[in-house]
PDB file of C-alpha atoms in Angstrom:
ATOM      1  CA  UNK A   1       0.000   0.000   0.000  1.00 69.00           C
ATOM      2  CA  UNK A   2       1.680   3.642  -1.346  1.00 82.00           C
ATOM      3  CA  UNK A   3       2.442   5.675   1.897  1.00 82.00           C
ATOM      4  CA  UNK A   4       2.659   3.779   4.541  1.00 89.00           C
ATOM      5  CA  UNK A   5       6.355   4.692   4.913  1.00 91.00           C
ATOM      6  CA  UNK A   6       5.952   8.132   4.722  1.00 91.00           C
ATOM      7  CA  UNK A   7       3.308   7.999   7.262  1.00 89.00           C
ATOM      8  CA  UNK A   8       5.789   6.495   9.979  1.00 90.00           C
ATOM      9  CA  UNK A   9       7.754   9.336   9.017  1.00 89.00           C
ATOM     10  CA  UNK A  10       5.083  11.244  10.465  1.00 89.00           C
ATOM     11  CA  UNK A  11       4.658   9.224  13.700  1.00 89.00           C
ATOM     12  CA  UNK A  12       8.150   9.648  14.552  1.00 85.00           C
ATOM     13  CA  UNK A  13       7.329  13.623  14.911  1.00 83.00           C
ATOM     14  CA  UNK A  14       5.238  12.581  17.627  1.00 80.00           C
ATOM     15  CA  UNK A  15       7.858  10.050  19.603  1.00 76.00           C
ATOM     16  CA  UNK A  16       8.742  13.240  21.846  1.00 70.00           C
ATOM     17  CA  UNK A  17      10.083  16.281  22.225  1.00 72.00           C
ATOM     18  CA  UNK A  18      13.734  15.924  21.801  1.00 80.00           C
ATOM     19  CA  UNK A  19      15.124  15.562  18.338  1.00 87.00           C
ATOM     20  CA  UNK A  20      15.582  12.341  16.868  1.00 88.00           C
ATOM     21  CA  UNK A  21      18.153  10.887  14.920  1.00 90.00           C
ATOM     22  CA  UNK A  22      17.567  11.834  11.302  1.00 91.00           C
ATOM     23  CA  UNK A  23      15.838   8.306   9.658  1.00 91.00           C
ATOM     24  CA  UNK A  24      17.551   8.724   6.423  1.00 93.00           C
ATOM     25  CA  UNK A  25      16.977   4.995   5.712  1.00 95.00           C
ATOM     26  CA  UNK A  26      13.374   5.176   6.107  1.00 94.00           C
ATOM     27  CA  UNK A  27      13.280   8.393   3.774  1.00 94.00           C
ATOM     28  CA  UNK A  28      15.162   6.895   1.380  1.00 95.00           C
ATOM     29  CA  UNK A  29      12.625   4.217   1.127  1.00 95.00           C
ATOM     30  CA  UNK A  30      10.025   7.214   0.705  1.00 95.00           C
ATOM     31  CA  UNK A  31      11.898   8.487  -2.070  1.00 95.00           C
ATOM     32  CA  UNK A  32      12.298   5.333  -4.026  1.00 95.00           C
ATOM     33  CA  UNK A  33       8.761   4.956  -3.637  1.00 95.00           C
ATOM     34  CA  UNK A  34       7.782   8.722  -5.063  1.00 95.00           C
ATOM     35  CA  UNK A  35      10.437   7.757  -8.140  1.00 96.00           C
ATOM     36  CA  UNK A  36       8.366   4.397  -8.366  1.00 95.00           C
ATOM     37  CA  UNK A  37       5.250   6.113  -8.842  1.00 94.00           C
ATOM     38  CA  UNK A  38       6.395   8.712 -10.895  1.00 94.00           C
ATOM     39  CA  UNK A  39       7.997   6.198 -13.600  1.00 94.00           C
ATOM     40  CA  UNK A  40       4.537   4.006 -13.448  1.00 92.00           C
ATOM     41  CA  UNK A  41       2.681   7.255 -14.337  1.00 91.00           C
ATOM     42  CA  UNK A  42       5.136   8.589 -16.575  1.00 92.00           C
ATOM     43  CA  UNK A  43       4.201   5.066 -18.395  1.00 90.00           C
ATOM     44  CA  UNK A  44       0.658   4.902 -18.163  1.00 88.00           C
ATOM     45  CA  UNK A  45       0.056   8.552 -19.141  1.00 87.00           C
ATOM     46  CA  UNK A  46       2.370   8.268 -22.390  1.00 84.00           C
ATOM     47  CA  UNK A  47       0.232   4.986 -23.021  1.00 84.00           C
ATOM     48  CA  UNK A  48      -3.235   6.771 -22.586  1.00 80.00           C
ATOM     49  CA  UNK A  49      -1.745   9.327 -24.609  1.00 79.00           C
ATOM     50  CA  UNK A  50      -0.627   7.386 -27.428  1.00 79.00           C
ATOM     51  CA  UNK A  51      -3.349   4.445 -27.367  1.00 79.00           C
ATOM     52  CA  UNK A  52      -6.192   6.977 -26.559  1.00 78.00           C
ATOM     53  CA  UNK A  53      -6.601   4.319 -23.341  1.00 76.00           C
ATOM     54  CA  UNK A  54      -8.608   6.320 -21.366  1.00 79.00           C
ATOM     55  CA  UNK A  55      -8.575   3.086 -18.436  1.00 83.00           C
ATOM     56  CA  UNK A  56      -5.248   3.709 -17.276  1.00 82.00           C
ATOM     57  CA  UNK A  57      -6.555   7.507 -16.110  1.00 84.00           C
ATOM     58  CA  UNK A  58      -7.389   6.539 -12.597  1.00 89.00           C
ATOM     59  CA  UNK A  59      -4.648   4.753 -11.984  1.00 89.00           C
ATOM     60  CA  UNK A  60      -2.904   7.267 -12.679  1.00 88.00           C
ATOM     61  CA  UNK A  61      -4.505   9.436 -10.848  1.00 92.00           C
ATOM     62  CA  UNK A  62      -4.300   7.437  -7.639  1.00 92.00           C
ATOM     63  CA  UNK A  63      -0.622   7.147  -7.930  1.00 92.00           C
ATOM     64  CA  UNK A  64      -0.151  10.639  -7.878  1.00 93.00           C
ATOM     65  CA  UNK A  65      -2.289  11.863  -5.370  1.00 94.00           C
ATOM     66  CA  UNK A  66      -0.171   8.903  -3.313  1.00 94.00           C
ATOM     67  CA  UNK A  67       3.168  10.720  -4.862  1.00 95.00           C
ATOM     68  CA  UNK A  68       1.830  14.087  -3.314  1.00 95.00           C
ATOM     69  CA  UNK A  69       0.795  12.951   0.274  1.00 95.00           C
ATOM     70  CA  UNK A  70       5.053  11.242   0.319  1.00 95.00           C
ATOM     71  CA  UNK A  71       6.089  14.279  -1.056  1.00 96.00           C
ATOM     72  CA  UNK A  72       3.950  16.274   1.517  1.00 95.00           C
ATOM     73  CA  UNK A  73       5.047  13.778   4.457  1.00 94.00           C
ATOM     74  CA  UNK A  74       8.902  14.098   3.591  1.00 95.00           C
ATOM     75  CA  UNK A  75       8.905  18.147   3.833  1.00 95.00           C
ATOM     76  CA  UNK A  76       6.619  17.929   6.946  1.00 94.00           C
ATOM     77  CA  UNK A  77       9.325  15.801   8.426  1.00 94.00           C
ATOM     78  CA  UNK A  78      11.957  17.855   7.204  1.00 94.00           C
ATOM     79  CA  UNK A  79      10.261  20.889   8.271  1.00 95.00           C
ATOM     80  CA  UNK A  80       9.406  19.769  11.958  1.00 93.00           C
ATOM     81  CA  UNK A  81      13.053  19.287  12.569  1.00 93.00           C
ATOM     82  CA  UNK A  82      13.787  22.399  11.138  1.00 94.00           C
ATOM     83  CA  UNK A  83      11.568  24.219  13.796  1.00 93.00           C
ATOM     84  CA  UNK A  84      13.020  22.062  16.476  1.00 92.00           C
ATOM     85  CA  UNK A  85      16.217  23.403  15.817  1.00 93.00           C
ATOM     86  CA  UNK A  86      14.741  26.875  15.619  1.00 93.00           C
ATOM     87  CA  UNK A  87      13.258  26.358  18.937  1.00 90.00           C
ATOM     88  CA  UNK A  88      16.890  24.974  20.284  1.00 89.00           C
ATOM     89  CA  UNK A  89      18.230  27.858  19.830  1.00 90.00           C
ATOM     90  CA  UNK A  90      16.036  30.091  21.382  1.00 88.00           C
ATOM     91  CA  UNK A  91      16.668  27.135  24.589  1.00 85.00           C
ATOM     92  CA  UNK A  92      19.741  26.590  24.720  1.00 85.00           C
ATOM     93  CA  UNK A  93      21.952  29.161  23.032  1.00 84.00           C
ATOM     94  CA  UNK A  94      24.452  29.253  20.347  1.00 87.00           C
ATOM     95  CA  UNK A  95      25.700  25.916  21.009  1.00 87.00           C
ATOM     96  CA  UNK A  96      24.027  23.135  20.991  1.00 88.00           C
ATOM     97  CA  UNK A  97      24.907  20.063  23.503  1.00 87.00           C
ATOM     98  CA  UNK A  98      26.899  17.032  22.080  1.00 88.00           C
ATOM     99  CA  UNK A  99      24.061  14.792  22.635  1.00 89.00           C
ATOM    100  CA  UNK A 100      21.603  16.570  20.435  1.00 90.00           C
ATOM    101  CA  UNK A 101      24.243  17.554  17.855  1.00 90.00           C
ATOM    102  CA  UNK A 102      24.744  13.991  17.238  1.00 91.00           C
ATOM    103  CA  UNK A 103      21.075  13.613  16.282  1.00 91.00           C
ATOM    104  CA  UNK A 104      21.365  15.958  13.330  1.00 93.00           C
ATOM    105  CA  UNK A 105      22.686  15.386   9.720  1.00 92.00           C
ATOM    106  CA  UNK A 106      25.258  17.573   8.189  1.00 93.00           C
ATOM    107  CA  UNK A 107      23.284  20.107   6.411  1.00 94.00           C
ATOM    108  CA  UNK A 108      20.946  20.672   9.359  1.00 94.00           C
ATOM    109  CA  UNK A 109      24.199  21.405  11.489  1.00 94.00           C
ATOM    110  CA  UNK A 110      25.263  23.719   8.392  1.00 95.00           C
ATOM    111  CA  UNK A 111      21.277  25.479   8.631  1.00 95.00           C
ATOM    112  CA  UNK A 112      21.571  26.011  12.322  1.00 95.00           C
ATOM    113  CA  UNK A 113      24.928  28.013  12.121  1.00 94.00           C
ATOM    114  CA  UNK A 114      23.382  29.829   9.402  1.00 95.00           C
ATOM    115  CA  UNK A 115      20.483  30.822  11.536  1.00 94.00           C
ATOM    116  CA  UNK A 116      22.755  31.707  14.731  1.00 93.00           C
ATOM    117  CA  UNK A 117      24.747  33.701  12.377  1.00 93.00           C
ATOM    118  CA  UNK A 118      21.070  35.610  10.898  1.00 93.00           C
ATOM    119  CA  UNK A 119      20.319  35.671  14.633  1.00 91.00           C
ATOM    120  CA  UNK A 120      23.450  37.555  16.394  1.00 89.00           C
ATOM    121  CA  UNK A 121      23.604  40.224  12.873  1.00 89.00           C
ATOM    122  CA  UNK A 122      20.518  40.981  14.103  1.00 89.00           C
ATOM    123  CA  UNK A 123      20.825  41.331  17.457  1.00 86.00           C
ATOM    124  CA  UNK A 124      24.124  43.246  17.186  1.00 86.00           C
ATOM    125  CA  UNK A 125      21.838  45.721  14.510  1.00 87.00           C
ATOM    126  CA  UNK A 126      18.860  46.426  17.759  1.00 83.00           C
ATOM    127  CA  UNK A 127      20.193  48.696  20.377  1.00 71.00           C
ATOM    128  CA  UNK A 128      22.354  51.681  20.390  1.00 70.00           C
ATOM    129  CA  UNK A 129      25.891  49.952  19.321  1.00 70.00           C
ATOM    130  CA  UNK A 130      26.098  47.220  22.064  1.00 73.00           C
ATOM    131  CA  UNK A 131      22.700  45.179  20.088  1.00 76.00           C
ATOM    132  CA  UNK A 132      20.267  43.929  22.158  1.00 77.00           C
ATOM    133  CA  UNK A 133      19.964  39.656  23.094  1.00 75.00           C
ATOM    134  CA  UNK A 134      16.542  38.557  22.022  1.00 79.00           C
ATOM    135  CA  UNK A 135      16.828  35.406  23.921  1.00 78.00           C
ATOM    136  CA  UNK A 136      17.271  36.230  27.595  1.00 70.00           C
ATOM    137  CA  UNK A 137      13.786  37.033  28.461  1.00 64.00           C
ATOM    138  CA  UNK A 138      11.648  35.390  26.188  1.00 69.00           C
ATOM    139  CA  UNK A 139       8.708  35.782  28.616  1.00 72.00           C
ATOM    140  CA  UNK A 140       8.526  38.960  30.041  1.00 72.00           C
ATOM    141  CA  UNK A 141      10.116  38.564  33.790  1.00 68.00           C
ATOM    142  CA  UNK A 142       7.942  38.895  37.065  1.00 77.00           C
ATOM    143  CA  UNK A 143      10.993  40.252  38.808  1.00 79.00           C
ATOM    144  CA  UNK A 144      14.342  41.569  38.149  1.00 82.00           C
ATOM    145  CA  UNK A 145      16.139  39.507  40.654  1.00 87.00           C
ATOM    146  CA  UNK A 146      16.054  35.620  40.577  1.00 88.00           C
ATOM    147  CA  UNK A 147      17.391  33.315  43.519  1.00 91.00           C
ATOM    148  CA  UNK A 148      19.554  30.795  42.457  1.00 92.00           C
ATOM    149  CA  UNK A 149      20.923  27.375  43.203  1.00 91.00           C
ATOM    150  CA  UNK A 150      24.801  26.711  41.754  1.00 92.00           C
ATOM    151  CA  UNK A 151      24.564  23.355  40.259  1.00 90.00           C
ATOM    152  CA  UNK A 152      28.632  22.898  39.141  1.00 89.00           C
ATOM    153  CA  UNK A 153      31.481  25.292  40.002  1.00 89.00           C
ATOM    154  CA  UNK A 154      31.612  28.276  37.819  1.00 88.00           C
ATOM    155  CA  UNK A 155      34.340  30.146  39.043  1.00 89.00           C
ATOM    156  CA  UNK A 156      33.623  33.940  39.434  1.00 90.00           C
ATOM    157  CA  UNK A 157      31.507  36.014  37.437  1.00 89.00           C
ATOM    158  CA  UNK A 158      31.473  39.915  37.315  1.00 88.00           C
ATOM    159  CA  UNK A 159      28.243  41.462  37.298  1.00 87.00           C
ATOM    160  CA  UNK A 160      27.500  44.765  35.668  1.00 84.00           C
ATOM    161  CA  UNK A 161      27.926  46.988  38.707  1.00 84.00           C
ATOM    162  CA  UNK A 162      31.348  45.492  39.022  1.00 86.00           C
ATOM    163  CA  UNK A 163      30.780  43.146  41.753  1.00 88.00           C
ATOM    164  CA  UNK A 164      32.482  39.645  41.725  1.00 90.00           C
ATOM    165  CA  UNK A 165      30.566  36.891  42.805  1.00 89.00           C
ATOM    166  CA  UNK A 166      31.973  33.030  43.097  1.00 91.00           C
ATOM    167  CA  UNK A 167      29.777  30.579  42.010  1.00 91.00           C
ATOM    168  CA  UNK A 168      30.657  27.369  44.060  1.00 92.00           C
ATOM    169  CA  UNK A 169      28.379  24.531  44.012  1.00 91.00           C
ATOM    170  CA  UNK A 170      25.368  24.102  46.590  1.00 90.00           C
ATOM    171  CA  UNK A 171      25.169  28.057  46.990  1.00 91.00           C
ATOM    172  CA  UNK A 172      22.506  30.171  46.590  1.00 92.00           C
ATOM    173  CA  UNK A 173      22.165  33.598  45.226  1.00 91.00           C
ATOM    174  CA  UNK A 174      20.276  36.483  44.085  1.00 91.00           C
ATOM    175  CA  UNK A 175      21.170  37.612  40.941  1.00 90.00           C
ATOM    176  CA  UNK A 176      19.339  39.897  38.045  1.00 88.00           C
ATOM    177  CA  UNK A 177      17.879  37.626  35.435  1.00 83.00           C
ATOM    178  CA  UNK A 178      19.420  38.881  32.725  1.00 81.00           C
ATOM    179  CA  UNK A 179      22.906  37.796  34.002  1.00 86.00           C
ATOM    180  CA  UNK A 180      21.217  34.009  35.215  1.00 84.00           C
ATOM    181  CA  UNK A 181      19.325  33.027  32.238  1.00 81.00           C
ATOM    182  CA  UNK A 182      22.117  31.960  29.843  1.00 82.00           C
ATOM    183  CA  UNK A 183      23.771  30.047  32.942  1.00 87.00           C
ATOM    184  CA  UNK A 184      20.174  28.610  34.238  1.00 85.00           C
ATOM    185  CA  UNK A 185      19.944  27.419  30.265  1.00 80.00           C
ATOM    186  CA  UNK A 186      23.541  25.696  31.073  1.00 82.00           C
ATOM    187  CA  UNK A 187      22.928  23.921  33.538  1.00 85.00           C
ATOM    188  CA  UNK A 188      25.186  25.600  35.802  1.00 88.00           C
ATOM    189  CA  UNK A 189      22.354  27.340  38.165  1.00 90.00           C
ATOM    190  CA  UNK A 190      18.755  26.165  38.708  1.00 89.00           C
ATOM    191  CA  UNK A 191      16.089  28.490  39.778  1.00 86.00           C
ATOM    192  CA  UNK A 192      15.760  27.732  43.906  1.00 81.00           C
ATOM    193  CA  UNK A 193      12.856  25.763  44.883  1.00 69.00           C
ATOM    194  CA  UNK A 194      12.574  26.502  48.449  1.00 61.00           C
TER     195      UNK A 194
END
């Protein structure tokens, strides 16, 4: 039956919310389906042409509308993982983690370096000549100040009033969110629980 492979392309979207490993196996099979159907129409609709066989027409006709819905299933999948990636770096940050680089092919590694290059021109471009970073409040913030856990030694980091503050593990502080976020999205402080 045409399209059952590019309909597990499909479910996989919907395995969870990290991204998968690119199934380039299974879209190959997708792809030698579409140039399957393609040939078998190019066939039957040079024979209905030719023979005036007006018999083959809904054949053909069924074959492509299954050609269109692979077609349409492939760039859904492609696009999905696209916005995933998108969405990643809004997350996380210029730099993705090891584990969910891994998961992506070379020219989605290429597009995502292309986008955090888009991104940072134009941030650098908002602002009056320091730019202004989209991505550390991307809901607007209750308060300026957020208490903090320190999840891994840091070291010491300089805040914009000049003050130095060591970040050791298993202490807490208040700092302003703008200077937190990027570490919270780390995973070197946690917003404090208690």
């Amino acid at each position: 039956m045409y399209g059952r492979k590019a309909a597990k392309l499909i479910t996989e979207l919907d395995l969870g919310s990290d991204i998968q490993p690119f199934n380039e196996h299974l879209v190959k099979q997708v792809l030698a389906e579409m140039h399957f159907l393609y040939d078998a129409n190019m066939t039957d609709s040079n024979a209905a042409r030719n023979d005036n066989n007006m018999a083959l027409l809904p054949s053909v006709q069924l074959r492509h509308i299954a050609l269109t819905r692979n077609k349409r299933c492939v760039l859904t999948y492609i696009y999905n993982r696209m916005r995933k990636i998108r969405e990643l770096r809004w997350e996380l940050g210029s730099i993705l983690p090891s584990e969910i680089n891994s998961n992506l092919l070379n020219a989605e590694v290429q597009w995502f370096q292309s986008y955090n290059r888009s991104l940072a021109t134009y941030m650098r471009s908002l602002g009056d000549d320091q730019g202004f970073n989209l991505t550390t409040n991307i809901l607007p913030p209750k308060t300026l100040y957020v208490e903090v856990k320190c999840v891994a030694d840091f070291g010491k980091l300089e805040l914009e009033d000049g003050e130095v503050i060591l970040l050791k593990q298993n202490t807490y502080h208040l700092l302003p969110r703008a200077v937190c976020e990027p570490l919270i999205r780390q995973g070197i402080l946690e917003h404090n629980s208690t």
